[in-house]
Short mmCIF file of C-alpha atoms in Angstrom, two decimals:
data_model
loop_
_atom_site.label_atom_id
_atom_site.label_comp_id
_atom_site.label_asym_id
_atom_site.label_seq_id
_atom_site.Cartn_x
_atom_site.Cartn_y
_atom_site.Cartn_z
CA ASP V 1 15.89 -29.87 245.59
CA THR V 2 16.17 -26.12 246.03
CA GLU V 3 15.41 -24.35 249.28
CA VAL V 4 13.37 -21.75 247.43
CA THR V 5 10.12 -23.19 246.10
CA GLN V 6 8.30 -21.63 243.18
CA THR V 7 4.85 -22.52 241.88
CA PRO V 8 3.67 -23.17 239.29
CA LYS V 9 6.60 -24.50 237.27
CA HIS V 10 4.84 -23.72 233.99
CA LEU V 11 2.05 -21.25 233.24
CA VAL V 12 0.25 -20.47 230.00
CA MET V 13 -2.14 -17.54 230.07
CA GLY V 14 -3.99 -15.24 227.76
CA MET V 15 -3.42 -11.53 227.65
CA THR V 16 -6.64 -10.83 229.55
CA ASN V 17 -6.07 -13.33 232.35
CA LYS V 18 -5.05 -12.67 235.93
CA LYS V 19 -2.68 -15.10 237.55
CA SER V 20 -0.14 -15.19 240.37
CA LEU V 21 3.31 -16.66 240.79
CA LYS V 22 4.28 -17.85 244.25
CA CYS V 23 7.61 -18.17 246.00
CA GLU V 24 8.38 -19.59 249.43
CA GLN V 25 11.55 -19.94 251.49
CA HIS V 26 12.15 -21.14 255.04
CA MET V 27 15.78 -20.19 255.44
CA GLY V 28 15.01 -17.12 257.52
CA HIS V 29 16.14 -14.81 254.75
CA ARG V 30 14.84 -11.25 254.99
CA ALA V 31 15.57 -10.19 251.42
CA MET V 32 13.59 -11.63 248.50
CA TYR V 33 13.78 -10.93 244.79
CA TRP V 34 11.93 -11.37 241.52
CA TYR V 35 13.90 -11.70 238.28
CA LYS V 36 12.81 -12.03 234.66
CA GLN V 37 15.02 -14.04 232.33
CA LYS V 38 14.86 -14.44 228.57
CA ALA V 39 16.51 -17.41 226.87
CA LYS V 40 20.32 -17.30 226.89
CA LYS V 41 20.34 -13.93 228.67
CA PRO V 42 21.22 -13.04 232.26
CA PRO V 43 18.41 -12.54 234.78
CA GLU V 44 17.02 -9.02 234.99
CA LEU V 45 16.09 -7.76 238.42
CA MET V 46 12.46 -6.70 238.77
CA PHE V 47 11.76 -6.21 242.48
CA VAL V 48 13.52 -6.45 245.82
CA TYR V 49 11.83 -6.84 249.19
CA SER V 50 13.80 -6.18 252.36
CA TYR V 51 12.12 -7.01 255.68
CA GLU V 52 8.81 -7.43 253.84
CA LYS V 53 8.95 -3.92 252.38
CA LEU V 54 9.43 -3.14 248.72
CA SER V 55 12.88 -1.57 248.48
CA ILE V 56 13.62 -1.71 244.76
CA ASN V 57 11.31 -1.54 241.75
CA GLU V 58 13.37 -1.54 238.55
CA SER V 59 10.79 0.45 236.59
CA VAL V 60 8.66 -2.63 236.02
CA PRO V 61 5.32 -2.10 234.20
CA SER V 62 2.29 -1.98 236.49
CA ARG V 63 0.87 -5.15 234.96
CA PHE V 64 3.33 -6.87 237.32
CA SER V 65 2.39 -6.39 240.96
CA PRO V 66 4.56 -7.88 243.73
CA GLU V 67 3.38 -8.74 247.21
CA CYS V 68 5.20 -9.96 250.30
CA PRO V 69 2.58 -11.25 252.79
CA ASN V 70 5.21 -12.38 255.30
CA SER V 71 8.92 -13.04 255.60
CA SER V 72 8.64 -16.46 253.93
CA LEU V 73 6.35 -15.71 251.01
CA LEU V 74 6.64 -13.63 247.89
CA ASN V 75 3.98 -13.34 245.19
CA LEU V 76 3.96 -11.81 241.76
CA HIS V 77 0.50 -10.90 240.49
CA LEU V 78 0.10 -10.80 236.73
CA HIS V 79 -2.59 -8.95 234.79
CA ALA V 80 -3.01 -8.02 231.13
CA LEU V 81 0.40 -9.28 230.15
CA GLN V 82 1.90 -8.91 226.70
CA PRO V 83 3.53 -11.62 224.53
CA GLU V 84 6.94 -10.10 225.24
CA ASP V 85 6.42 -10.94 228.92
CA SER V 86 6.89 -14.61 228.09
CA ALA V 87 10.02 -15.62 230.01
CA LEU V 88 11.40 -17.57 232.94
CA TYR V 89 10.56 -15.84 236.23
CA LEU V 90 12.99 -16.54 239.02
CA CYS V 91 12.54 -15.91 242.70
CA ALA V 92 15.54 -15.62 245.03
CA SER V 93 16.25 -14.94 248.68
CA SER V 94 19.28 -13.95 250.72
CA GLN V 95 20.33 -12.91 254.17
CA GLU V 96 20.05 -9.19 254.66
CA GLY V 97 23.14 -7.19 255.52
CA GLN V 98 25.72 -9.88 254.76
CA ASP V 99 27.54 -9.14 251.56
CA ASN V 100 29.26 -12.50 251.30
CA GLN V 101 26.06 -14.51 251.32
CA PRO V 102 24.73 -15.66 247.95
CA GLN V 103 21.23 -15.32 246.67
CA HIS V 104 19.44 -18.66 246.61
CA PHE V 105 17.23 -19.17 243.58
CA GLY V 106 14.18 -21.26 242.94
CA ASP V 107 13.63 -23.40 239.84
CA GLY V 108 11.61 -20.66 238.22
CA THR V 109 8.22 -20.41 236.53
CA ARG V 110 8.20 -20.65 232.74
CA LEU V 111 5.51 -18.22 231.61
CA SER V 112 3.99 -18.19 228.14
CA ILE V 113 1.59 -15.47 227.07
CA LEU V 114 -0.73 -16.36 224.20
CA ALA J 1 28.60 1.99 237.77
CA GLN J 2 29.47 -1.62 238.29
CA LYS J 3 29.86 -3.89 235.29
CA ILE J 4 30.61 -7.56 234.65
CA THR J 5 32.02 -8.77 231.34
CA GLN J 6 32.09 -12.35 230.13
CA THR J 7 33.69 -12.45 226.71
CA GLN J 8 33.11 -16.13 225.87
CA PRO J 9 29.54 -16.71 224.68
CA GLY J 10 30.21 -20.42 224.24
CA MET J 11 32.93 -22.90 225.09
CA PHE J 12 33.62 -26.59 224.52
CA VAL J 13 35.70 -28.84 226.74
CA GLN J 14 36.53 -32.51 226.61
CA GLU J 15 35.26 -34.63 229.48
CA LYS J 16 37.80 -34.95 232.34
CA GLU J 17 39.76 -31.90 231.21
CA ALA J 18 39.92 -28.56 233.01
CA VAL J 19 38.31 -25.40 231.65
CA THR J 20 38.56 -21.71 232.53
CA LEU J 21 35.62 -19.34 232.14
CA ASP J 22 36.61 -15.68 232.01
CA CYS J 23 35.09 -12.85 233.99
CA THR J 24 36.27 -9.26 234.31
CA TYR J 25 34.60 -6.60 236.37
CA ASP J 26 34.58 -2.89 236.88
CA THR J 27 33.81 -1.15 240.15
CA SER J 28 34.95 1.86 242.13
CA ASP J 29 34.17 0.17 245.44
CA GLN J 30 37.03 -1.07 247.60
CA SER J 31 34.87 -3.78 249.15
CA TYR J 32 32.87 -6.05 246.85
CA GLY J 33 31.89 -9.64 246.31
CA LEU J 34 31.93 -11.82 243.22
CA PHE J 35 29.74 -14.85 242.64
CA TRP J 36 29.54 -17.60 240.06
CA TYR J 37 26.28 -19.34 239.24
CA LYS J 38 25.51 -22.35 237.06
CA GLN J 39 22.23 -22.58 235.18
CA PRO J 40 21.37 -25.93 233.55
CA SER J 41 18.72 -26.09 230.87
CA SER J 42 16.17 -26.87 233.59
CA GLY J 43 16.38 -23.22 234.67
CA GLU J 44 17.55 -23.29 238.27
CA MET J 45 20.38 -20.90 239.16
CA ILE J 46 22.87 -22.82 241.29
CA PHE J 47 25.38 -20.92 243.42
CA LEU J 48 28.90 -22.26 242.90
CA ILE J 49 31.50 -20.09 244.56
CA TYR J 50 32.13 -16.70 246.18
CA GLN J 51 35.18 -14.43 246.30
CA GLY J 52 35.40 -11.37 248.50
CA SER J 53 37.61 -8.48 247.49
CA TYR J 54 39.58 -8.69 250.75
CA ASP J 55 40.01 -12.45 250.67
CA GLU J 56 43.72 -13.19 250.50
CA GLN J 57 43.31 -16.65 249.05
CA ASN J 58 41.50 -17.76 245.93
CA ALA J 59 38.19 -19.41 246.72
CA THR J 60 37.79 -23.14 246.12
CA GLU J 61 34.73 -25.39 246.31
CA GLY J 62 35.33 -28.96 245.28
CA ARG J 63 36.09 -29.00 241.55
CA TYR J 64 35.49 -25.25 241.30
CA SER J 65 38.16 -22.69 241.98
CA LEU J 66 38.40 -18.99 241.35
CA ASN J 67 41.47 -17.39 239.82
CA PHE J 68 41.14 -13.96 241.41
CA GLN J 69 43.47 -11.25 240.12
CA LYS J 70 42.45 -8.05 241.84
CA ALA J 71 44.82 -5.73 239.99
CA ARG J 72 43.51 -7.01 236.67
CA LYS J 73 39.92 -6.98 237.96
CA SER J 74 39.38 -10.54 236.85
CA ALA J 75 37.70 -13.47 238.60
CA ASN J 76 37.93 -16.47 236.32
CA LEU J 77 36.20 -19.73 237.19
CA VAL J 78 38.23 -22.90 236.81
CA ILE J 79 36.40 -26.22 236.60
CA SER J 80 38.68 -29.21 236.99
CA ALA J 81 37.96 -32.70 235.65
CA SER J 82 34.91 -31.65 233.62
CA GLN J 83 31.86 -33.89 233.71
CA LEU J 84 28.97 -34.17 231.28
CA GLY J 85 26.72 -32.68 233.96
CA ASP J 86 28.78 -29.48 233.87
CA SER J 87 27.18 -28.57 230.55
CA ALA J 88 25.22 -25.44 231.39
CA MET J 89 25.21 -21.64 231.26
CA TYR J 90 27.59 -20.00 233.72
CA PHE J 91 27.09 -16.48 235.04
CA CYS J 92 29.56 -14.29 236.86
CA ALA J 93 27.94 -11.69 239.11
CA MET J 94 28.89 -8.85 241.43
CA ARG J 95 26.87 -7.70 244.40
CA GLU J 96 26.01 -4.03 244.54
CA ARG J 97 26.11 -2.80 248.10
CA LEU J 98 22.77 -1.40 249.20
CA TYR J 99 21.92 -0.70 252.81
CA ASN J 100 18.86 -2.62 253.95
CA GLN J 101 17.69 -3.00 250.40
CA GLY J 102 18.85 -6.49 249.74
CA GLY J 103 21.85 -7.23 247.56
CA LYS J 104 21.38 -6.35 243.93
CA LEU J 105 23.37 -8.68 241.68
CA ILE J 106 24.96 -7.37 238.50
CA PHE J 107 25.27 -10.27 236.06
CA GLY J 108 27.55 -10.82 233.10
CA GLN J 109 26.12 -12.08 229.80
CA GLY J 110 27.03 -15.66 230.58
CA THR J 111 29.11 -18.41 229.01
CA GLU J 112 27.48 -21.55 227.65
CA LEU J 113 29.72 -24.51 228.41
CA SER J 114 29.38 -27.79 226.53
CA VAL J 115 31.27 -30.85 227.77
CA LYS J 116 32.05 -33.42 225.09
CA PRO J 117 32.25 -37.14 225.90
#
């Protein structure tokens, strides 16, 4: 079992739907991340939150909207997605300010856009 | 800019044998960290091992060890006594130092390891 919990594990949605991905960690980490990963490719960073504030947005389209309600939770709101957005979405967390600490990943949400 | 290169898209190894997965990196920083992750087909990214640029000894974690050659800018992962459960994608990554912005990971393209019985 991972220490970063993502829900749902699978999501199928139409291009006009609105849905949200959720991520939770209770390790006291103050940095949280969203990644997008296509099959047999490395994860691509989307967003970074540091101390509940958005610190990095890697030029992600506005149809993806992140939210960090508190230090344990991270959401990714989805609206009007395109078929090319179908991918594995990974959440991760890490201790802030300690370079030797790894990012801990969740199991991911497999998203399919119809 | 930092860069990670994994030149082996796929590798096969016989069960119980050792295997080395290659990773080279490029950075102008004097202080940096290198990570290896394992990703089974289920999707979870599992942290395996870490090597800091100032660490004098090669990192080891159980059956995993890191052959760190700083002058060559390589950080190869060695898996001893391969098991069927080691079949997975393996990513080498470097952390980009950002102040109070989290730690951005730069990933290589990955190596898909298949362990044969």
